[in-house]
GROMACS .gro file of C-alpha atoms in nm:
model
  304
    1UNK     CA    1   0.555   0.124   6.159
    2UNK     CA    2   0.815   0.228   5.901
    3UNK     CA    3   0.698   0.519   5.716
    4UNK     CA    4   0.717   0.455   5.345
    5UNK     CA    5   0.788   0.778   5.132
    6UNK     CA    6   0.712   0.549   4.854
    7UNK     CA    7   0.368   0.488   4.923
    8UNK     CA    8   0.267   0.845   4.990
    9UNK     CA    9   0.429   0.964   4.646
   10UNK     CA   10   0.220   0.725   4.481
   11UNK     CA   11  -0.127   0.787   4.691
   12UNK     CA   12  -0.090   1.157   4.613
   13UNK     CA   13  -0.017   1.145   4.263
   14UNK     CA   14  -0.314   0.896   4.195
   15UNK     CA   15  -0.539   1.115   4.466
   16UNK     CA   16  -0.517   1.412   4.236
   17UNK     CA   17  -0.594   1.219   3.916
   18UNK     CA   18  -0.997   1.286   4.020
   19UNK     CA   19  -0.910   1.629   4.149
   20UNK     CA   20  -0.778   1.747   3.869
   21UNK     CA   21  -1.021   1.585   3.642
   22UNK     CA   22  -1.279   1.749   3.889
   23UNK     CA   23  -1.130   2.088   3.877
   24UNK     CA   24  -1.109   2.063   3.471
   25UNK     CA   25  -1.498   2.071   3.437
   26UNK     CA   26  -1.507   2.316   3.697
   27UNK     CA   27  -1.281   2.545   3.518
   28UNK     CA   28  -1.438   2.506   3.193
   29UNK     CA   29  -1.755   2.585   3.337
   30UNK     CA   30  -1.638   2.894   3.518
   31UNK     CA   31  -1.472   3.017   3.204
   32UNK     CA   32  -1.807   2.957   3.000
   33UNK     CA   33  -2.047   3.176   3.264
   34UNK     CA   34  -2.152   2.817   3.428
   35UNK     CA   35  -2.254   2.724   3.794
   36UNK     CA   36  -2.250   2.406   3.864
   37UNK     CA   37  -2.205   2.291   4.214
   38UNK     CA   38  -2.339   1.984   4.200
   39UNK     CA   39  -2.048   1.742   4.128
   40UNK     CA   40  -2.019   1.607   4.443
   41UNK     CA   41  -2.329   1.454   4.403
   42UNK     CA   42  -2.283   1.360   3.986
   43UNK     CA   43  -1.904   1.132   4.109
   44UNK     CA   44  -2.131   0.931   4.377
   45UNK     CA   45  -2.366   0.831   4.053
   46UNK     CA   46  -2.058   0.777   3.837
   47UNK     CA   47  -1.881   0.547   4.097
   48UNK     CA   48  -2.204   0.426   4.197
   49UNK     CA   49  -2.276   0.292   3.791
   50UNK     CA   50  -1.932   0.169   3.779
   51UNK     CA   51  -1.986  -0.052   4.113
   52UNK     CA   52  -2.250  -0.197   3.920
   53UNK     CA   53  -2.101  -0.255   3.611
   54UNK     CA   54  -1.803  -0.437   3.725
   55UNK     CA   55  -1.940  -0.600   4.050
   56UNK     CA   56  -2.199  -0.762   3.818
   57UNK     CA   57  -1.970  -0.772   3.468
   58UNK     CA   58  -1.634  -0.873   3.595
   59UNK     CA   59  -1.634  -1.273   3.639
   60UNK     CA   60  -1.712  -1.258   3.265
   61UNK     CA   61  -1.524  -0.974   3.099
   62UNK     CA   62  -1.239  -0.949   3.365
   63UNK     CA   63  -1.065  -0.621   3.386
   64UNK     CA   64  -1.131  -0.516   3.039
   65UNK     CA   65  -1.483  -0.428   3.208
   66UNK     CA   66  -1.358  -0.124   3.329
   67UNK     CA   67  -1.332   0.027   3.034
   68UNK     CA   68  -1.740  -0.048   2.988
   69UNK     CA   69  -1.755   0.101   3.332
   70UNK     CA   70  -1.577   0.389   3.275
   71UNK     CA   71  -1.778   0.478   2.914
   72UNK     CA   72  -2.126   0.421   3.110
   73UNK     CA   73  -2.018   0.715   3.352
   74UNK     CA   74  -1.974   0.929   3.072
   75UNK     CA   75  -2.273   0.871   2.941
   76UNK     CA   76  -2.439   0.911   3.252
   77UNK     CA   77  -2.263   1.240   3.334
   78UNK     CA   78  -2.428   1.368   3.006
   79UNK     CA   79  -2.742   1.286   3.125
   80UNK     CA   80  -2.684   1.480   3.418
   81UNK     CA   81  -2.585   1.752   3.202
   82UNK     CA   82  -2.890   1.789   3.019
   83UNK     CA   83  -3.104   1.787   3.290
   84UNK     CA   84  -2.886   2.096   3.446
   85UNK     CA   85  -2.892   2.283   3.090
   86UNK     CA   86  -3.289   2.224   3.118
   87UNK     CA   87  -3.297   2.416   3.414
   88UNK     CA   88  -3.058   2.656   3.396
   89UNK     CA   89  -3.105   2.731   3.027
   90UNK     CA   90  -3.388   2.654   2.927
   91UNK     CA   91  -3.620   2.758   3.184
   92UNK     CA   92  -3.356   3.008   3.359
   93UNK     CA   93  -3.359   2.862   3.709
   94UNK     CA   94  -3.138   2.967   3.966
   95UNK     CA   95  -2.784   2.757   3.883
   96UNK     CA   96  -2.729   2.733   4.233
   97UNK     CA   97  -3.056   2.548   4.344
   98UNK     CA   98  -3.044   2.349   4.050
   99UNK     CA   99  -2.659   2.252   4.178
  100UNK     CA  100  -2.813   2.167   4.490
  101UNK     CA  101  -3.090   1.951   4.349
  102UNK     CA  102  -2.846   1.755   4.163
  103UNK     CA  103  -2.616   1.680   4.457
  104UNK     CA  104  -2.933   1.537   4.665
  105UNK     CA  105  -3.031   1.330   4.344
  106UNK     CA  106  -2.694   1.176   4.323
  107UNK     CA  107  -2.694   1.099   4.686
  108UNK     CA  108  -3.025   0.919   4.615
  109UNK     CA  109  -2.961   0.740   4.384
  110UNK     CA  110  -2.599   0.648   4.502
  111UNK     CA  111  -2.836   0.394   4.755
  112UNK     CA  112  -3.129   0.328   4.536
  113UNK     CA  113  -2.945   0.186   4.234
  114UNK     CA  114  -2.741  -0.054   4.433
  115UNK     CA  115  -3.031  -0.187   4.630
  116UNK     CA  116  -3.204  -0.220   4.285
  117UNK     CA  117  -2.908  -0.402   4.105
  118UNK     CA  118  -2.760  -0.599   4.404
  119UNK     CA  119  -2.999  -0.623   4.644
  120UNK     CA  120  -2.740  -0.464   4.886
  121UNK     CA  121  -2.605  -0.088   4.935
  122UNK     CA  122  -2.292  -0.176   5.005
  123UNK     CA  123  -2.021  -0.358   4.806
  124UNK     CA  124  -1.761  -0.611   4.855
  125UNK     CA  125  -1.391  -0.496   4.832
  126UNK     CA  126  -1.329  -0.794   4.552
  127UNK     CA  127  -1.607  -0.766   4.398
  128UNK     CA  128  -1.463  -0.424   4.241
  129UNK     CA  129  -1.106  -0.438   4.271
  130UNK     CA  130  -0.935  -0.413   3.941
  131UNK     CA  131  -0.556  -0.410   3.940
  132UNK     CA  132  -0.417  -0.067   3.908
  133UNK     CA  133  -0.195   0.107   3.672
  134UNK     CA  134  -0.068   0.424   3.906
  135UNK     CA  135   0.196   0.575   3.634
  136UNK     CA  136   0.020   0.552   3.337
  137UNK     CA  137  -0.280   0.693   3.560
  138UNK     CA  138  -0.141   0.945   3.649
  139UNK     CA  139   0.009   1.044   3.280
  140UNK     CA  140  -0.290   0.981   3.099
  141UNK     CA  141  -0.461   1.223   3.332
  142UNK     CA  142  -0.200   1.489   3.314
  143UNK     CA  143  -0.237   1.469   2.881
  144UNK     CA  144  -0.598   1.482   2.946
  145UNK     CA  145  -0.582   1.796   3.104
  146UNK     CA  146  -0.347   1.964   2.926
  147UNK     CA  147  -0.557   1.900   2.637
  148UNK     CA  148  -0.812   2.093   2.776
  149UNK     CA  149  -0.599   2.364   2.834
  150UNK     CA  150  -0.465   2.420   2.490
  151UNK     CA  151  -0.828   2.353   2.368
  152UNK     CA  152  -0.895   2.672   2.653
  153UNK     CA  153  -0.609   2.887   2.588
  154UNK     CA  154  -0.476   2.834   2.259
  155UNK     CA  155  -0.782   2.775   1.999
  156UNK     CA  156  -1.021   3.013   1.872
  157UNK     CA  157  -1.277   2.767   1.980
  158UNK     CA  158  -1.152   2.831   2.369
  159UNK     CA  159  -1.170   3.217   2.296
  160UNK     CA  160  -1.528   3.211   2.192
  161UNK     CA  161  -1.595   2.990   2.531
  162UNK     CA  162  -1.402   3.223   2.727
  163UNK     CA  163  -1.571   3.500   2.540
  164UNK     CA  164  -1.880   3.324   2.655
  165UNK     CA  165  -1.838   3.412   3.043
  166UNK     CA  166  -1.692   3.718   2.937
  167UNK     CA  167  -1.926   3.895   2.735
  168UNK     CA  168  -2.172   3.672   2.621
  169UNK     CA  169  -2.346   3.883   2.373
  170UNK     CA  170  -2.064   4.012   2.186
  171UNK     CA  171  -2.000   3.648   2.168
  172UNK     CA  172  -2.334   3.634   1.978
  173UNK     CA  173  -2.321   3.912   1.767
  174UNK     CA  174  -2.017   3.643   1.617
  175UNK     CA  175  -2.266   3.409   1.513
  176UNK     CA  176  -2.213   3.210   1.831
  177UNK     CA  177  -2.543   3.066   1.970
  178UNK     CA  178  -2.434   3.116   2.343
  179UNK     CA  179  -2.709   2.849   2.521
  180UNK     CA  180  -2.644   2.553   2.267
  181UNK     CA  181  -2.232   2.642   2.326
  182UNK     CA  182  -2.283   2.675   2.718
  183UNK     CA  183  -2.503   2.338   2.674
  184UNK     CA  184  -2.203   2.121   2.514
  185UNK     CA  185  -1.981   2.269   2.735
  186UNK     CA  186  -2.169   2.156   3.046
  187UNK     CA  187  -2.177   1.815   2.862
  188UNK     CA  188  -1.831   1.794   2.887
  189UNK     CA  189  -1.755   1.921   3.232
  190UNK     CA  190  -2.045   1.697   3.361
  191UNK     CA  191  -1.902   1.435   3.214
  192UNK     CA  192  -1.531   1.497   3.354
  193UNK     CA  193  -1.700   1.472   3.713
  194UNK     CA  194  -1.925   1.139   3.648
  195UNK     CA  195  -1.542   1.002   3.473
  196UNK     CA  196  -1.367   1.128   3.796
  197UNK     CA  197  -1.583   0.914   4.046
  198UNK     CA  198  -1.610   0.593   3.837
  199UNK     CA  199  -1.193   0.643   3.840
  200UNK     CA  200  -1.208   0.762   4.211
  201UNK     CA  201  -1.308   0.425   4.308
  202UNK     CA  202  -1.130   0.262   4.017
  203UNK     CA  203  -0.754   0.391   4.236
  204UNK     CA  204  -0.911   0.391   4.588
  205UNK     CA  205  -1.191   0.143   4.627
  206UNK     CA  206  -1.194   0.122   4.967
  207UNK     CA  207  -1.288   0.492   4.946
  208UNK     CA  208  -1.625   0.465   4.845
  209UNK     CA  209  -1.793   0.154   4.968
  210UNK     CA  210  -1.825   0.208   5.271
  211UNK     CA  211  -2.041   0.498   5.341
  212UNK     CA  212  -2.143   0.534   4.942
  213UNK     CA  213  -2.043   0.886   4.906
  214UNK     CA  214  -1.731   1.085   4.864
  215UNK     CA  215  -1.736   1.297   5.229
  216UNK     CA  216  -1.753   1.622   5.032
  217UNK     CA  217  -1.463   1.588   4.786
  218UNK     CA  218  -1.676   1.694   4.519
  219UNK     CA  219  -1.725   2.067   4.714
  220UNK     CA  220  -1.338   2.084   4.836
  221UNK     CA  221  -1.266   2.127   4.487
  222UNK     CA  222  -1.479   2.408   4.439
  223UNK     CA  223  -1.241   2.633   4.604
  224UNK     CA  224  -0.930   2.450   4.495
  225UNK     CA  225  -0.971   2.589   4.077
  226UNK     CA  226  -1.067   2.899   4.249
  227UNK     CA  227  -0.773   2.964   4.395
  228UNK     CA  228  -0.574   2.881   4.115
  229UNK     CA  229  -0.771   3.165   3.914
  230UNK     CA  230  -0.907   2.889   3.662
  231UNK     CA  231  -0.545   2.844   3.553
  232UNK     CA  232  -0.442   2.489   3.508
  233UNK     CA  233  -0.068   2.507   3.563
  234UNK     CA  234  -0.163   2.639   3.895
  235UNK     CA  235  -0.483   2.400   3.966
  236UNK     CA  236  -0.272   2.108   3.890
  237UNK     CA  237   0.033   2.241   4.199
  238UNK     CA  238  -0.280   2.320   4.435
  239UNK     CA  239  -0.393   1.980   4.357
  240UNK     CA  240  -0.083   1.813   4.412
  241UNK     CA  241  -0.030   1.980   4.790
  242UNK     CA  242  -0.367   1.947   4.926
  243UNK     CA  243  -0.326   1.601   4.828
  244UNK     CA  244  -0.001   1.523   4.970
  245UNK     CA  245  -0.152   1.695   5.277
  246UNK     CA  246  -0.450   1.449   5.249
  247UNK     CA  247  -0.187   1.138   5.208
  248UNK     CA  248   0.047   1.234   5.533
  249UNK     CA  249  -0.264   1.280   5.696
  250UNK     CA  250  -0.368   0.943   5.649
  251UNK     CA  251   0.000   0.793   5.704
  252UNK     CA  252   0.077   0.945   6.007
  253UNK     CA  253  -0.281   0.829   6.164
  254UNK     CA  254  -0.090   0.481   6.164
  255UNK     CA  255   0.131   0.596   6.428
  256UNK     CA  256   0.044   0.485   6.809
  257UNK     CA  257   0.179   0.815   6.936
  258UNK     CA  258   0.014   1.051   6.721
  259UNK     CA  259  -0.324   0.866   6.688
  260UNK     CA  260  -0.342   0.847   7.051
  261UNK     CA  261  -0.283   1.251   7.075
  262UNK     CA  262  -0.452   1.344   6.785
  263UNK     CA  263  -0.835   1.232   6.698
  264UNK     CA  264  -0.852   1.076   6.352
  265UNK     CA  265  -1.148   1.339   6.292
  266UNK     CA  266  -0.910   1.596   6.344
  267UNK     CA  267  -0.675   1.470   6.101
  268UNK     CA  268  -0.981   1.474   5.846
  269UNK     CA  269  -1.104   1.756   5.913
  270UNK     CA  270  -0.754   1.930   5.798
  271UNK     CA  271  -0.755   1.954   5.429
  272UNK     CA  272  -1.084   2.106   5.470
  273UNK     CA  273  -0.965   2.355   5.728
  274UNK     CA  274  -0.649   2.488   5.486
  275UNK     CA  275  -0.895   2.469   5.164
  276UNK     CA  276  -1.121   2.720   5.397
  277UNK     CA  277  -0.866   2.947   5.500
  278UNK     CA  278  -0.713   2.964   5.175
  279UNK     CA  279  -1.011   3.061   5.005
  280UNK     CA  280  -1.077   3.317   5.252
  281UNK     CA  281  -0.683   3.458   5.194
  282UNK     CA  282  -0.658   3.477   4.825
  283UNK     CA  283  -1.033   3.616   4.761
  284UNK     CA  284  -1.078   3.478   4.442
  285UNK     CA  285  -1.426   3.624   4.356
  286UNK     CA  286  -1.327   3.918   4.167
  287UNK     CA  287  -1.176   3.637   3.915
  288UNK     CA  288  -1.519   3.513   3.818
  289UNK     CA  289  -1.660   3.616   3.489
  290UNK     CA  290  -1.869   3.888   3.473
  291UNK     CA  291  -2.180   3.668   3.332
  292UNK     CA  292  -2.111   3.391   3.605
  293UNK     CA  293  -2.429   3.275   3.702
  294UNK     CA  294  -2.639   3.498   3.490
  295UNK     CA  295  -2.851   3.371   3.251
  296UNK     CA  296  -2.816   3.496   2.908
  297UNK     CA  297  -3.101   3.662   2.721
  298UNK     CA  298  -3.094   3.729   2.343
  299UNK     CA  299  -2.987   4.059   2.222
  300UNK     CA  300  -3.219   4.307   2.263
  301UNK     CA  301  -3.380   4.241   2.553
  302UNK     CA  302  -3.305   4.295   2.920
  303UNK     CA  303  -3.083   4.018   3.136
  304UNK     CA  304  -3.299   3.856   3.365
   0.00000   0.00000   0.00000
């Protein structure tokens, strides 16, 4: 088999379109004192709704559906959102349980909804396949970002939200109500991560249908912003290898001599393994925002 260069370009640069999107909300939430684990579980609920929408949508709206698909993730991701601001903010629960509670209830209802629309878990190949656009893809993705960024780095609005995981009651002794700001701002990440798995399976279809979940992507990315220091120049190069790592991985399975050496579990278990060992090298916890985690208590009284 002739190994197309080609191919692989392409693969990576659309693989990191969700892993960049992913590592966005991420970073926005890390900046803003947010944990928020749980988007491995919110992308198998937004590819799961956008299954739906365009397995059951398409013979009548054609590809245009997408777009429906892609706005019902949203949507959905804000749901998500608000039910993680309940806990977290409102009653004060422990962001990391609550993360884990969401994964499970993604998971969940990654196979109930299907059954309940389709009458089947798992869908057909054609029934979802949408003709791709990898450039544009790609580009829109990178302005999308970068947006983000300048809204982060270069606004005053991005200093109050970094201000936010920083010290969050100076932040309010600005005027800033710190749980309503933290609130929208898990809105929007949530939503990034219910967008990324409705376009995960949008640019790799095949991906998704067959075992209804992502096999952990959601997590890998967790340490991916982290070792970029929540800096988006340097998430969007991390990004970029571990994908192109992913990609040969997957390219070179296709040859006789090397799949016959080397287990294809091996091969997918890589990624995972440099992710790991990176994360363990570069020691990125004393990065993290001092009010990380910790919910925020109005002035005057004690943090809890």
């Amino acid at each position: 088999m002739v190994f197309s260069y080609s191919t692989v370009l392409i693969n990576t640069l659309l693989f990191a379109c969700p892993l960049l999107l992913l590592c966005t909300g991420g970073i926005l939430n890390t900046r803003a004192g947010i944990v928020n684990l749980g988007f491995d579980g919110i992308m198998c609920v937004g590819a799961t709704f956008y299954c739906i929408i365009v397995s059951q949508l398409k013979s009548s709206m054609g590809s245009s559906v997408a777009i429906l698909a892609f706005f019902v993730a949203i949507i959905v991701g804000m749901v998500f959102s608000l039910l993680h601001s309940l806990a977290t903010l409102i009653f004060r629960a422990n962001q990391f349980l609550v993360s884990m509670v969401i994964n499970y209830l993604g998971y969940g209802l990654a196979v109930v909804l299907p059954l309940s629309f389709t009458g089947t878990i798992n869908y057909s190949l054609s029934s979802i396949y949408i003709p791709l656009f990898s450039w544009p893809s790609f580009l829109v993705t990178l302005i999308v970002i970068y947006l983000f960024a300048a809204l982060l780095f270069l606004t005053k609005l991005g200093l109050y939200i970094r201000g936010i995981g920083e010290n969050p009651t100076a932040v309010a002794l600005n005027y800033i109500h710190v749980r309503r700001s933290r609130m929208y701002i898990s809105l929007i990440s949530s939503s990034l991560a219910c967008f990324a798995g409705a376009f995960f399976v949008y640019i790799l279809p095949s991906s998704f249908i067959d075992t209804n979940n992502f096999n952990g992507i959601g997590f890998l990315v967790i340490p991916l912003w982290m070792m970029a220091r929540s800096r988006f120049v340097l998430t969007t190069i991390i990004c970029l290898i571990f994908s192109f790592i992913y990609q040969v991985g997957n390219a070179t399975q296709s040859f006789s001599l090397i799949s016959k050496n080397i287990p294809s579990w091996l091969w997918g278990m890589l990624p995972y393994l440099i992710a790991l060992g990176a994360l363990m090298i570069f020691r990125p916890d004393t990065m993290l925002p001092p009010s990380w985690g910790v919910p925020y208590v109005k002035t005057g009284r004690r943090w809890q």
